[in-house]
């Protein structure tokens, strides 16, 4: 049997990027041989194993054929006869279809190295169209490697347009799509992900709400520049959409609860935050209470972050509202409940009194 390093590890080493996880390909071996060598099978009917010591993934060479609609509609054929070239041809992009053998020699039947040098994301074969997730993957890689000058090859974009037009993107599960979206949002230039989807008309299929919506890409770009977390990036992307559109996008991809929540709150309160400096103390308090800043300080910080990124994205040099809101939150939090409890207040009475004290604190804060 021959063992090759494949996929992202080969690509990223050639790009001088740090390699996160290494995938291995085993040619000329049977399941039984692998098990005899101590490799642990990952799933029952999937020819993937974990190395007994390193825990890295070793996959038997396989061919794939589409047998129906959706991702379930794939049949695998793994056998010792499947060659390196046959395995690599089923992969999405030429830069992902290179292999390196034990002596460090590159095996590159689909000219991934040339595409890497030319900064091109190009599909390996027409079989690309068999898995619509690849449209999202290409857009994600475009977002990741945009700083290096990578572009989607014209013929690949044309194929992506065909896939979008076929309606097959609708067959993707929320889970598979979200995984790509999430990773794309965390890349260096996440707005490129959306731009690429738009340029092949996949955005209409996946996120039609964004097609004629407000331009939120500048905000998203700022969020990446400022290393904001996923929640903030998602909220930036959805900023300014109708509440119904925010809800639809949240639900279509089953976004994590914190992402959903922040996007909704930004939709509801961002405009107020933009006017923070002129808000009456009562209105300030209402926002702080609604955010439950006492128990959820991080969520409020993320809200401020999303508002700030949008402002910077619109060309404002700074966003003084951010520190103003932080200061207001600090003032409200500084109110001590103890003296009120010592006065014998409890339950609703205590709540009202606490709110009154916080309002006083905000009045003082606003006048400072
Ligand atoms: P990353 O750095 O994001 O992990 P990667 O290239 O290693 O990038 P993986 O999702 O880990 O991506 O997949 C490993 C390899 O398997 C890819 O390089 C590619 O060759 C192949 N691959 C993964 N998913 C697909 C897919 N949906 N269609 C075709 N090939 C795929
Ligand atoms: Mg990988």
mmCIF file of C-alpha atoms and ligand atoms in Angstrom:
data_model
loop_
_atom_site.group_PDB
_atom_site.id
_atom_site.type_symbol
_atom_site.label_atom_id
_atom_site.label_comp_id
_atom_site.label_asym_id
_atom_site.label_seq_id
_atom_site.Cartn_x
_atom_site.Cartn_y
_atom_site.Cartn_z
ATOM 1 C CA UNK A 1 0.000 0.000 0.000
ATOM 2 C CA UNK A 2 1.016 3.634 -0.554
ATOM 3 C CA UNK A 3 0.184 6.453 1.792
ATOM 4 C CA UNK A 4 -0.111 10.054 0.609
ATOM 5 C CA UNK A 5 -0.660 13.313 2.341
ATOM 6 C CA UNK A 6 -3.599 14.981 0.531
ATOM 7 C CA UNK A 7 -5.913 17.957 0.443
ATOM 8 C CA UNK A 8 -5.536 21.069 2.528
ATOM 9 C CA UNK A 9 -2.232 20.083 4.121
ATOM 10 C CA UNK A 10 -0.458 19.843 0.772
ATOM 11 C CA UNK A 11 -2.069 23.031 -0.503
ATOM 12 C CA UNK A 12 -1.344 25.091 2.590
ATOM 13 C CA UNK A 13 2.268 23.937 2.830
ATOM 14 C CA UNK A 14 2.826 25.099 -0.760
ATOM 15 C CA UNK A 15 1.213 28.415 0.188
ATOM 16 C CA UNK A 16 3.398 28.679 3.285
ATOM 17 C CA UNK A 17 0.332 28.744 5.470
ATOM 18 C CA UNK A 18 0.079 26.939 8.768
ATOM 19 C CA UNK A 19 -1.418 23.496 8.304
ATOM 20 C CA UNK A 20 -4.185 22.770 10.796
ATOM 21 C CA UNK A 21 -5.210 19.193 10.128
ATOM 22 C CA UNK A 22 -3.592 16.600 7.911
ATOM 23 C CA UNK A 23 -5.594 14.186 5.774
ATOM 24 C CA UNK A 24 -4.031 11.005 4.460
ATOM 25 C CA UNK A 25 -4.956 8.827 1.522
ATOM 26 C CA UNK A 26 -4.229 5.120 1.381
ATOM 27 C CA UNK A 27 -3.989 3.460 -2.023
ATOM 28 C CA UNK A 28 -3.882 -0.297 -2.519
ATOM 29 C CA UNK A 29 -5.152 -1.415 0.867
ATOM 30 C CA UNK A 30 -8.226 -3.223 2.150
ATOM 31 C CA UNK A 31 -10.315 -2.488 5.206
ATOM 32 C CA UNK A 32 -9.006 -5.702 6.755
ATOM 33 C CA UNK A 33 -5.373 -4.708 6.206
ATOM 34 C CA UNK A 34 -5.968 -1.340 7.839
ATOM 35 C CA UNK A 35 -7.602 -2.895 10.859
ATOM 36 C CA UNK A 36 -4.824 -5.455 11.166
ATOM 37 C CA UNK A 37 -2.382 -2.526 11.346
ATOM 38 C CA UNK A 38 -4.349 -1.053 14.246
ATOM 39 C CA UNK A 39 -6.201 1.724 12.420
ATOM 40 C CA UNK A 40 -9.621 2.367 13.918
ATOM 41 C CA UNK A 41 -12.557 2.668 11.526
ATOM 42 C CA UNK A 42 -14.450 5.979 11.847
ATOM 43 C CA UNK A 43 -17.854 4.818 10.686
ATOM 44 C CA UNK A 44 -19.465 1.608 9.681
ATOM 45 C CA UNK A 45 -19.761 2.125 5.927
ATOM 46 C CA UNK A 46 -17.236 4.877 5.351
ATOM 47 C CA UNK A 47 -13.687 3.853 4.375
ATOM 48 C CA UNK A 48 -12.008 6.259 6.798
ATOM 49 C CA UNK A 49 -9.715 5.287 9.681
ATOM 50 C CA UNK A 50 -7.923 6.976 12.531
ATOM 51 C CA UNK A 51 -4.226 6.356 13.037
ATOM 52 C CA UNK A 52 -3.680 4.341 16.231
ATOM 53 C CA UNK A 53 -1.163 6.892 17.574
ATOM 54 C CA UNK A 54 -1.608 10.291 15.897
ATOM 55 C CA UNK A 55 -5.405 10.108 15.545
ATOM 56 C CA UNK A 56 -5.113 11.634 12.050
ATOM 57 C CA UNK A 57 -7.551 10.603 9.333
ATOM 58 C CA UNK A 58 -6.594 7.986 6.789
ATOM 59 C CA UNK A 59 -9.071 7.403 3.972
ATOM 60 C CA UNK A 60 -8.985 4.517 1.549
ATOM 61 C CA UNK A 61 -8.842 5.625 -2.053
ATOM 62 C CA UNK A 62 -12.368 5.715 -3.414
ATOM 63 C CA UNK A 63 -14.478 6.768 -6.320
ATOM 64 C CA UNK A 64 -17.815 8.475 -5.890
ATOM 65 C CA UNK A 65 -20.894 8.536 -7.979
ATOM 66 C CA UNK A 66 -24.043 10.524 -7.576
ATOM 67 C CA UNK A 67 -27.069 8.287 -7.294
ATOM 68 C CA UNK A 68 -29.844 10.682 -6.444
ATOM 69 C CA UNK A 69 -30.804 14.098 -5.194
ATOM 70 C CA UNK A 70 -29.143 15.600 -2.146
ATOM 71 C CA UNK A 71 -26.109 14.468 -0.235
ATOM 72 C CA UNK A 72 -27.561 11.105 0.721
ATOM 73 C CA UNK A 73 -27.537 10.355 -2.966
ATOM 74 C CA UNK A 74 -23.886 9.359 -3.142
ATOM 75 C CA UNK A 75 -22.420 5.933 -3.547
ATOM 76 C CA UNK A 76 -18.806 5.257 -2.624
ATOM 77 C CA UNK A 77 -16.643 2.633 -4.099
ATOM 78 C CA UNK A 78 -13.473 1.927 -2.132
ATOM 79 C CA UNK A 79 -11.178 -0.891 -3.170
ATOM 80 C CA UNK A 80 -7.451 -1.609 -3.463
ATOM 81 C CA UNK A 81 -7.784 -1.157 -7.239
ATOM 82 C CA UNK A 82 -8.771 2.520 -7.020
ATOM 83 C CA UNK A 83 -5.770 4.588 -8.112
ATOM 84 C CA UNK A 84 -4.426 7.857 -6.806
ATOM 85 C CA UNK A 85 -5.643 9.676 -9.929
ATOM 86 C CA UNK A 86 -9.123 8.197 -9.572
ATOM 87 C CA UNK A 87 -9.372 9.359 -6.000
ATOM 88 C CA UNK A 88 -8.057 12.856 -6.706
ATOM 89 C CA UNK A 89 -10.407 13.456 -9.625
ATOM 90 C CA UNK A 90 -13.482 13.343 -7.366
ATOM 91 C CA UNK A 91 -12.178 16.303 -5.330
ATOM 92 C CA UNK A 92 -13.527 19.798 -5.731
ATOM 93 C CA UNK A 93 -10.644 22.071 -6.695
ATOM 94 C CA UNK A 94 -7.340 21.380 -8.416
ATOM 95 C CA UNK A 95 -5.479 23.026 -5.521
ATOM 96 C CA UNK A 96 -7.194 20.511 -3.222
ATOM 97 C CA UNK A 97 -6.397 17.559 -5.484
ATOM 98 C CA UNK A 98 -2.664 17.268 -4.949
ATOM 99 C CA UNK A 99 -0.897 14.497 -3.057
ATOM 100 C CA UNK A 100 2.515 14.146 -1.508
ATOM 101 C CA UNK A 101 4.186 10.774 -1.000
ATOM 102 C CA UNK A 102 6.456 9.643 1.826
ATOM 103 C CA UNK A 103 9.562 10.931 0.020
ATOM 104 C CA UNK A 104 8.027 14.405 -0.240
ATOM 105 C CA UNK A 105 7.376 14.098 -3.974
ATOM 106 C CA UNK A 106 4.319 15.960 -5.270
ATOM 107 C CA UNK A 107 1.697 14.058 -7.303
ATOM 108 C CA UNK A 108 -0.346 16.591 -9.196
ATOM 109 C CA UNK A 109 -2.246 15.032 -12.112
ATOM 110 C CA UNK A 110 -4.731 17.925 -12.349
ATOM 111 C CA UNK A 111 -2.178 20.755 -12.264
ATOM 112 C CA UNK A 112 -3.086 22.176 -8.904
ATOM 113 C CA UNK A 113 0.391 23.626 -8.450
ATOM 114 C CA UNK A 114 0.033 25.722 -11.612
ATOM 115 C CA UNK A 115 -3.372 26.977 -10.447
ATOM 116 C CA UNK A 116 -1.890 27.717 -7.051
ATOM 117 C CA UNK A 117 0.849 29.783 -8.687
ATOM 118 C CA UNK A 118 -1.723 31.524 -10.885
ATOM 119 C CA UNK A 119 -4.001 32.097 -7.897
ATOM 120 C CA UNK A 120 -6.908 30.256 -9.481
ATOM 121 C CA UNK A 121 -9.705 28.283 -7.854
ATOM 122 C CA UNK A 122 -10.553 25.809 -10.574
ATOM 123 C CA UNK A 123 -12.711 22.677 -10.453
ATOM 124 C CA UNK A 124 -11.102 19.337 -11.209
ATOM 125 C CA UNK A 125 -13.750 17.777 -13.424
ATOM 126 C CA UNK A 126 -17.396 18.128 -14.489
ATOM 127 C CA UNK A 127 -18.261 15.814 -11.573
ATOM 128 C CA UNK A 128 -17.918 19.004 -9.511
ATOM 129 C CA UNK A 129 -21.606 19.616 -10.242
ATOM 130 C CA UNK A 130 -22.625 16.458 -8.378
ATOM 131 C CA UNK A 131 -22.363 18.044 -4.949
ATOM 132 C CA UNK A 132 -23.895 21.540 -4.706
ATOM 133 C CA UNK A 133 -22.061 22.155 -1.439
ATOM 134 C CA UNK A 134 -18.993 22.758 -3.576
ATOM 135 C CA UNK A 135 -20.471 26.103 -4.648
ATOM 136 C CA UNK A 136 -20.247 27.212 -1.028
ATOM 137 C CA UNK A 137 -16.842 25.652 -0.578
ATOM 138 C CA UNK A 138 -15.387 27.534 -3.531
ATOM 139 C CA UNK A 139 -16.875 30.786 -2.245
ATOM 140 C CA UNK A 140 -15.365 30.024 1.167
ATOM 141 C CA UNK A 141 -11.917 29.336 -0.267
ATOM 142 C CA UNK A 142 -12.220 32.569 -2.258
ATOM 143 C CA UNK A 143 -12.871 34.416 1.017
ATOM 144 C CA UNK A 144 -9.930 32.725 2.690
ATOM 145 C CA UNK A 145 -7.377 33.240 -0.059
ATOM 146 C CA UNK A 146 -8.547 36.652 -1.283
ATOM 147 C CA UNK A 147 -5.624 38.325 0.522
ATOM 148 C CA UNK A 148 -3.281 36.195 -1.607
ATOM 149 C CA UNK A 149 -5.022 37.329 -4.785
ATOM 150 C CA UNK A 150 -6.990 34.163 -5.581
ATOM 151 C CA UNK A 151 -9.916 34.322 -8.016
ATOM 152 C CA UNK A 152 -12.498 31.785 -9.128
ATOM 153 C CA UNK A 153 -11.679 30.538 -12.638
ATOM 154 C CA UNK A 154 -14.194 31.647 -15.271
ATOM 155 C CA UNK A 155 -15.186 28.112 -16.225
ATOM 156 C CA UNK A 156 -15.688 27.199 -12.577
ATOM 157 C CA UNK A 157 -17.882 30.227 -12.010
ATOM 158 C CA UNK A 158 -19.891 29.227 -15.070
ATOM 159 C CA UNK A 159 -20.364 25.753 -13.629
ATOM 160 C CA UNK A 160 -21.383 27.233 -10.284
ATOM 161 C CA UNK A 161 -23.947 29.345 -12.124
ATOM 162 C CA UNK A 162 -25.339 26.203 -13.744
ATOM 163 C CA UNK A 163 -25.601 24.475 -10.381
ATOM 164 C CA UNK A 164 -27.401 27.494 -8.918
ATOM 165 C CA UNK A 165 -29.804 27.584 -11.858
ATOM 166 C CA UNK A 166 -30.555 23.865 -11.492
ATOM 167 C CA UNK A 167 -32.138 24.454 -8.081
ATOM 168 C CA UNK A 168 -29.900 21.796 -6.499
ATOM 169 C CA UNK A 169 -28.726 24.198 -3.816
ATOM 170 C CA UNK A 170 -32.171 23.826 -2.275
ATOM 171 C CA UNK A 171 -31.357 20.201 -1.528
ATOM 172 C CA UNK A 172 -28.524 21.106 0.872
ATOM 173 C CA UNK A 173 -29.308 20.533 4.517
ATOM 174 C CA UNK A 174 -29.212 23.464 6.920
ATOM 175 C CA UNK A 175 -26.355 21.802 8.799
ATOM 176 C CA UNK A 176 -24.053 21.371 5.822
ATOM 177 C CA UNK A 177 -24.748 24.889 4.560
ATOM 178 C CA UNK A 178 -24.286 26.518 7.943
ATOM 179 C CA UNK A 179 -20.957 24.798 8.480
ATOM 180 C CA UNK A 180 -19.661 26.406 5.311
ATOM 181 C CA UNK A 181 -21.261 29.780 6.082
ATOM 182 C CA UNK A 182 -19.827 29.781 9.575
ATOM 183 C CA UNK A 183 -16.337 28.972 8.371
ATOM 184 C CA UNK A 184 -16.623 31.501 5.541
ATOM 185 C CA UNK A 185 -17.672 34.249 7.940
ATOM 186 C CA UNK A 186 -14.576 33.571 10.025
ATOM 187 C CA UNK A 187 -12.215 33.909 7.056
ATOM 188 C CA UNK A 188 -10.030 36.930 6.319
ATOM 189 C CA UNK A 189 -12.334 38.503 3.716
ATOM 190 C CA UNK A 190 -15.793 37.080 4.466
ATOM 191 C CA UNK A 191 -17.547 39.562 2.197
ATOM 192 C CA UNK A 192 -15.858 37.814 -0.726
ATOM 193 C CA UNK A 193 -17.895 34.701 0.140
ATOM 194 C CA UNK A 194 -21.114 36.652 -0.424
ATOM 195 C CA UNK A 195 -19.747 38.390 -3.516
ATOM 196 C CA UNK A 196 -18.826 35.086 -5.129
ATOM 197 C CA UNK A 197 -22.235 33.603 -4.317
ATOM 198 C CA UNK A 198 -23.829 36.686 -5.820
ATOM 199 C CA UNK A 199 -21.723 36.532 -8.952
ATOM 200 C CA UNK A 200 -22.949 33.020 -9.769
ATOM 201 C CA UNK A 201 -26.549 33.725 -8.741
ATOM 202 C CA UNK A 202 -26.297 31.277 -5.845
ATOM 203 C CA UNK A 203 -27.131 34.103 -3.445
ATOM 204 C CA UNK A 204 -30.631 34.220 -4.922
ATOM 205 C CA UNK A 205 -31.022 30.561 -4.059
ATOM 206 C CA UNK A 206 -29.413 30.583 -0.635
ATOM 207 C CA UNK A 207 -29.995 34.057 0.790
ATOM 208 C CA UNK A 208 -32.478 35.845 -1.473
ATOM 209 C CA UNK A 209 -33.081 38.363 1.334
ATOM 210 C CA UNK A 210 -29.596 39.761 0.693
ATOM 211 C CA UNK A 211 -29.938 40.135 -3.060
ATOM 212 C CA UNK A 212 -31.775 43.454 -3.021
ATOM 213 C CA UNK A 213 -31.213 44.234 0.627
ATOM 214 C CA UNK A 214 -29.057 46.959 2.128
ATOM 215 C CA UNK A 215 -25.326 46.751 1.478
ATOM 216 C CA UNK A 216 -23.951 45.042 4.555
ATOM 217 C CA UNK A 217 -20.677 43.797 3.142
ATOM 218 C CA UNK A 218 -18.617 46.788 4.268
ATOM 219 C CA UNK A 219 -19.730 46.118 7.840
ATOM 220 C CA UNK A 220 -18.864 42.446 7.513
ATOM 221 C CA UNK A 221 -15.444 43.342 6.163
ATOM 222 C CA UNK A 222 -14.784 45.625 9.127
ATOM 223 C CA UNK A 223 -15.868 42.875 11.484
ATOM 224 C CA UNK A 224 -13.203 40.594 10.022
ATOM 225 C CA UNK A 225 -10.581 43.356 10.124
ATOM 226 C CA UNK A 226 -11.334 43.822 13.789
ATOM 227 C CA UNK A 227 -11.344 40.104 14.543
ATOM 228 C CA UNK A 228 -14.927 40.119 15.727
ATOM 229 C CA UNK A 229 -16.539 36.800 16.698
ATOM 230 C CA UNK A 230 -18.973 34.819 14.562
ATOM 231 C CA UNK A 231 -22.055 36.288 16.262
ATOM 232 C CA UNK A 232 -21.005 39.822 15.346
ATOM 233 C CA UNK A 233 -20.166 38.860 11.772
ATOM 234 C CA UNK A 234 -23.543 37.214 11.254
ATOM 235 C CA UNK A 235 -25.313 40.202 12.778
ATOM 236 C CA UNK A 236 -23.356 42.578 10.529
ATOM 237 C CA UNK A 237 -24.365 40.600 7.468
ATOM 238 C CA UNK A 238 -28.044 40.812 8.442
ATOM 239 C CA UNK A 239 -28.026 44.404 9.668
ATOM 240 C CA UNK A 240 -30.766 46.549 8.224
ATOM 241 C CA UNK A 241 -32.901 43.702 6.887
ATOM 242 C CA UNK A 242 -36.582 43.484 7.692
ATOM 243 C CA UNK A 243 -37.271 41.500 10.880
ATOM 244 C CA UNK A 244 -39.002 38.838 8.794
ATOM 245 C CA UNK A 245 -35.913 38.466 6.623
ATOM 246 C CA UNK A 246 -33.630 38.161 9.653
ATOM 247 C CA UNK A 247 -35.903 35.480 11.013
ATOM 248 C CA UNK A 248 -36.025 33.635 7.718
ATOM 249 C CA UNK A 249 -32.231 33.562 7.373
ATOM 250 C CA UNK A 250 -31.743 32.549 10.992
ATOM 251 C CA UNK A 251 -34.131 29.664 10.584
ATOM 252 C CA UNK A 252 -33.165 28.502 7.114
ATOM 253 C CA UNK A 253 -29.634 27.706 8.267
ATOM 254 C CA UNK A 254 -30.492 26.859 11.861
ATOM 255 C CA UNK A 255 -27.918 29.380 13.004
ATOM 256 C CA UNK A 256 -26.739 28.864 16.599
ATOM 257 C CA UNK A 257 -28.902 30.521 19.214
ATOM 258 C CA UNK A 258 -26.381 33.284 20.033
ATOM 259 C CA UNK A 259 -26.085 34.200 16.356
ATOM 260 C CA UNK A 260 -29.839 34.314 15.909
ATOM 261 C CA UNK A 261 -30.315 36.351 19.027
ATOM 262 C CA UNK A 262 -27.697 38.975 18.233
ATOM 263 C CA UNK A 263 -28.952 39.434 14.675
ATOM 264 C CA UNK A 264 -32.478 40.060 16.000
ATOM 265 C CA UNK A 265 -31.291 42.465 18.698
ATOM 266 C CA UNK A 266 -29.159 44.405 16.242
ATOM 267 C CA UNK A 267 -32.179 44.700 13.971
ATOM 268 C CA UNK A 268 -34.238 46.055 16.820
ATOM 269 C CA UNK A 269 -31.780 48.330 18.628
ATOM 270 C CA UNK A 270 -28.932 49.333 16.334
ATOM 271 C CA UNK A 271 -30.527 52.592 15.331
ATOM 272 C CA UNK A 272 -31.017 53.533 18.967
ATOM 273 C CA UNK A 273 -27.371 52.729 19.648
ATOM 274 C CA UNK A 274 -26.361 55.030 16.802
ATOM 275 C CA UNK A 275 -28.205 57.826 18.623
ATOM 276 C CA UNK A 276 -26.901 56.820 22.028
ATOM 277 C CA UNK A 277 -25.332 60.198 22.760
ATOM 278 C CA UNK A 278 -28.677 61.964 22.549
ATOM 279 C CA UNK A 279 -30.907 59.314 24.144
ATOM 280 C CA UNK A 280 -32.850 60.219 27.260
ATOM 281 C CA UNK A 281 -31.707 58.278 30.350
ATOM 282 C CA UNK A 282 -35.047 56.457 30.316
ATOM 283 C CA UNK A 283 -34.403 55.177 26.819
ATOM 284 C CA UNK A 284 -30.844 54.210 27.676
ATOM 285 C CA UNK A 285 -32.078 52.243 30.646
ATOM 286 C CA UNK A 286 -34.687 50.508 28.529
ATOM 287 C CA UNK A 287 -31.978 49.243 26.196
ATOM 288 C CA UNK A 288 -29.740 48.093 29.023
ATOM 289 C CA UNK A 289 -32.618 46.285 30.721
ATOM 290 C CA UNK A 290 -33.687 44.656 27.496
ATOM 291 C CA UNK A 291 -30.157 43.370 26.950
ATOM 292 C CA UNK A 292 -29.986 42.137 30.517
ATOM 293 C CA UNK A 293 -26.489 43.602 30.737
ATOM 294 C CA UNK A 294 -26.228 42.479 34.349
ATOM 295 C CA UNK A 295 -26.239 38.805 33.482
ATOM 296 C CA UNK A 296 -25.275 38.986 29.797
ATOM 297 C CA UNK A 297 -22.366 41.443 29.581
ATOM 298 C CA UNK A 298 -20.792 39.690 26.599
ATOM 299 C CA UNK A 299 -23.907 39.869 24.482
ATOM 300 C CA UNK A 300 -24.093 43.631 24.979
ATOM 301 C CA UNK A 301 -20.434 43.976 24.062
ATOM 302 C CA UNK A 302 -21.103 42.008 20.865
ATOM 303 C CA UNK A 303 -24.065 44.254 20.110
ATOM 304 C CA UNK A 304 -21.856 47.323 20.481
ATOM 305 C CA UNK A 305 -19.281 45.636 18.253
ATOM 306 C CA UNK A 306 -21.821 44.998 15.508
ATOM 307 C CA UNK A 307 -23.040 48.613 15.613
ATOM 308 C CA UNK A 308 -19.477 49.903 15.544
ATOM 309 C CA UNK A 309 -18.490 47.718 12.594
ATOM 310 C CA UNK A 310 -21.471 48.981 10.599
ATOM 311 C CA UNK A 311 -20.538 52.595 11.347
ATOM 312 C CA UNK A 312 -16.921 52.041 10.341
ATOM 313 C CA UNK A 313 -18.171 50.222 7.258
ATOM 314 C CA UNK A 314 -20.160 53.299 6.316
ATOM 315 C CA UNK A 315 -17.014 55.341 6.418
ATOM 316 C CA UNK A 316 -17.312 56.905 9.845
ATOM 317 C CA UNK A 317 -13.824 57.392 11.260
ATOM 318 C CA UNK A 318 -14.882 56.311 14.742
ATOM 319 C CA UNK A 319 -17.895 55.332 16.792
ATOM 320 C CA UNK A 320 -17.950 57.267 20.085
ATOM 321 C CA UNK A 321 -21.321 55.665 20.822
ATOM 322 C CA UNK A 322 -19.453 52.468 21.724
ATOM 323 C CA UNK A 323 -17.657 53.880 24.736
ATOM 324 C CA UNK A 324 -20.684 55.899 25.686
ATOM 325 C CA UNK A 325 -22.806 52.749 25.825
ATOM 326 C CA UNK A 326 -20.124 50.870 27.736
ATOM 327 C CA UNK A 327 -19.970 53.699 30.234
ATOM 328 C CA UNK A 328 -23.736 53.696 30.622
ATOM 329 C CA UNK A 329 -23.716 49.954 31.226
ATOM 330 C CA UNK A 330 -20.977 50.357 33.827
ATOM 331 C CA UNK A 331 -22.977 53.090 35.581
ATOM 332 C CA UNK A 332 -26.115 50.969 35.708
ATOM 333 C CA UNK A 333 -24.176 47.943 36.917
ATOM 334 C CA UNK A 334 -22.492 49.946 39.650
ATOM 335 C CA UNK A 335 -25.800 50.462 41.429
ATOM 336 C CA UNK A 336 -25.643 48.444 44.610
ATOM 337 C CA UNK A 337 -28.662 46.375 45.496
ATOM 338 C CA UNK A 338 -27.583 45.824 49.100
ATOM 339 C CA UNK A 339 -28.860 49.087 50.667
ATOM 340 C CA UNK A 340 -32.246 48.448 49.056
ATOM 341 C CA UNK A 341 -32.401 44.947 50.479
ATOM 342 C CA UNK A 342 -31.395 46.305 53.866
ATOM 343 C CA UNK A 343 -34.359 48.686 53.653
ATOM 344 C CA UNK A 344 -36.494 45.545 53.601
ATOM 345 C CA UNK A 345 -37.450 45.678 49.934
ATOM 346 C CA UNK A 346 -38.226 42.413 48.172
ATOM 347 C CA UNK A 347 -39.771 41.077 44.967
ATOM 348 C CA UNK A 348 -41.382 43.573 42.649
ATOM 349 C CA UNK A 349 -40.785 46.462 45.022
ATOM 350 C CA UNK A 350 -37.083 45.738 45.027
ATOM 351 C CA UNK A 351 -37.059 45.525 41.245
ATOM 352 C CA UNK A 352 -38.777 48.903 40.905
ATOM 353 C CA UNK A 353 -36.466 50.558 43.412
ATOM 354 C CA UNK A 354 -33.406 49.122 41.698
ATOM 355 C CA UNK A 355 -34.617 50.428 38.381
ATOM 356 C CA UNK A 356 -35.151 53.847 39.937
ATOM 357 C CA UNK A 357 -31.604 53.911 41.272
ATOM 358 C CA UNK A 358 -30.218 52.847 37.923
ATOM 359 C CA UNK A 359 -32.146 55.619 36.229
ATOM 360 C CA UNK A 360 -30.633 58.135 38.632
ATOM 361 C CA UNK A 361 -27.200 56.741 37.873
ATOM 362 C CA UNK A 362 -27.833 57.145 34.148
ATOM 363 C CA UNK A 363 -29.108 60.682 34.621
ATOM 364 C CA UNK A 364 -25.873 61.536 36.384
ATOM 365 C CA UNK A 365 -23.925 59.720 33.673
ATOM 366 C CA UNK A 366 -25.666 61.620 30.869
ATOM 367 C CA UNK A 367 -24.934 64.969 32.499
ATOM 368 C CA UNK A 368 -21.314 64.360 33.207
HETATM 369 P P1 LIG B 1 -9.549 23.221 5.294
HETATM 370 O O1 LIG B 1 -8.251 23.942 5.421
HETATM 371 O O2 LIG B 1 -10.721 24.142 5.241
HETATM 372 O O3 LIG B 1 -9.723 22.050 6.203
HETATM 373 P P2 LIG B 1 -9.401 21.227 3.268
HETATM 374 O O4 LIG B 1 -9.059 21.356 1.834
HETATM 375 O O5 LIG B 1 -8.521 20.382 4.122
HETATM 376 O O6 LIG B 1 -9.507 22.689 3.801
HETATM 377 P P3 LIG B 1 -11.559 19.554 4.099
HETATM 378 O O7 LIG B 1 -13.004 19.909 4.193
HETATM 379 O O8 LIG B 1 -10.797 19.255 5.329
HETATM 380 O O9 LIG B 1 -10.881 20.756 3.316
HETATM 381 O O10 LIG B 1 -11.466 18.343 3.066
HETATM 382 C C1 LIG B 1 -10.239 17.687 2.762
HETATM 383 C C2 LIG B 1 -10.158 17.425 1.256
HETATM 384 O O11 LIG B 1 -11.243 16.599 0.846
HETATM 385 C C3 LIG B 1 -10.253 18.673 0.405
HETATM 386 O O12 LIG B 1 -9.000 19.269 0.187
HETATM 387 C C4 LIG B 1 -10.852 18.144 -0.865
HETATM 388 O O13 LIG B 1 -9.856 17.542 -1.652
HETATM 389 C C5 LIG B 1 -11.766 17.043 -0.396
HETATM 390 N N1 LIG B 1 -13.169 17.465 -0.179
HETATM 391 C C6 LIG B 1 -13.770 17.770 0.984
HETATM 392 N N2 LIG B 1 -15.057 18.048 0.818
HETATM 393 C C7 LIG B 1 -15.307 17.918 -0.485
HETATM 394 C C8 LIG B 1 -16.488 18.054 -1.307
HETATM 395 N N3 LIG B 1 -17.661 18.408 -0.795
HETATM 396 N N4 LIG B 1 -16.345 17.792 -2.616
HETATM 397 C C9 LIG B 1 -15.159 17.435 -3.143
HETATM 398 N N5 LIG B 1 -14.047 17.298 -2.451
HETATM 399 C C10 LIG B 1 -14.103 17.536 -1.136
HETATM 400 MG MG1 LIG B 2 -8.896 19.906 6.165
#
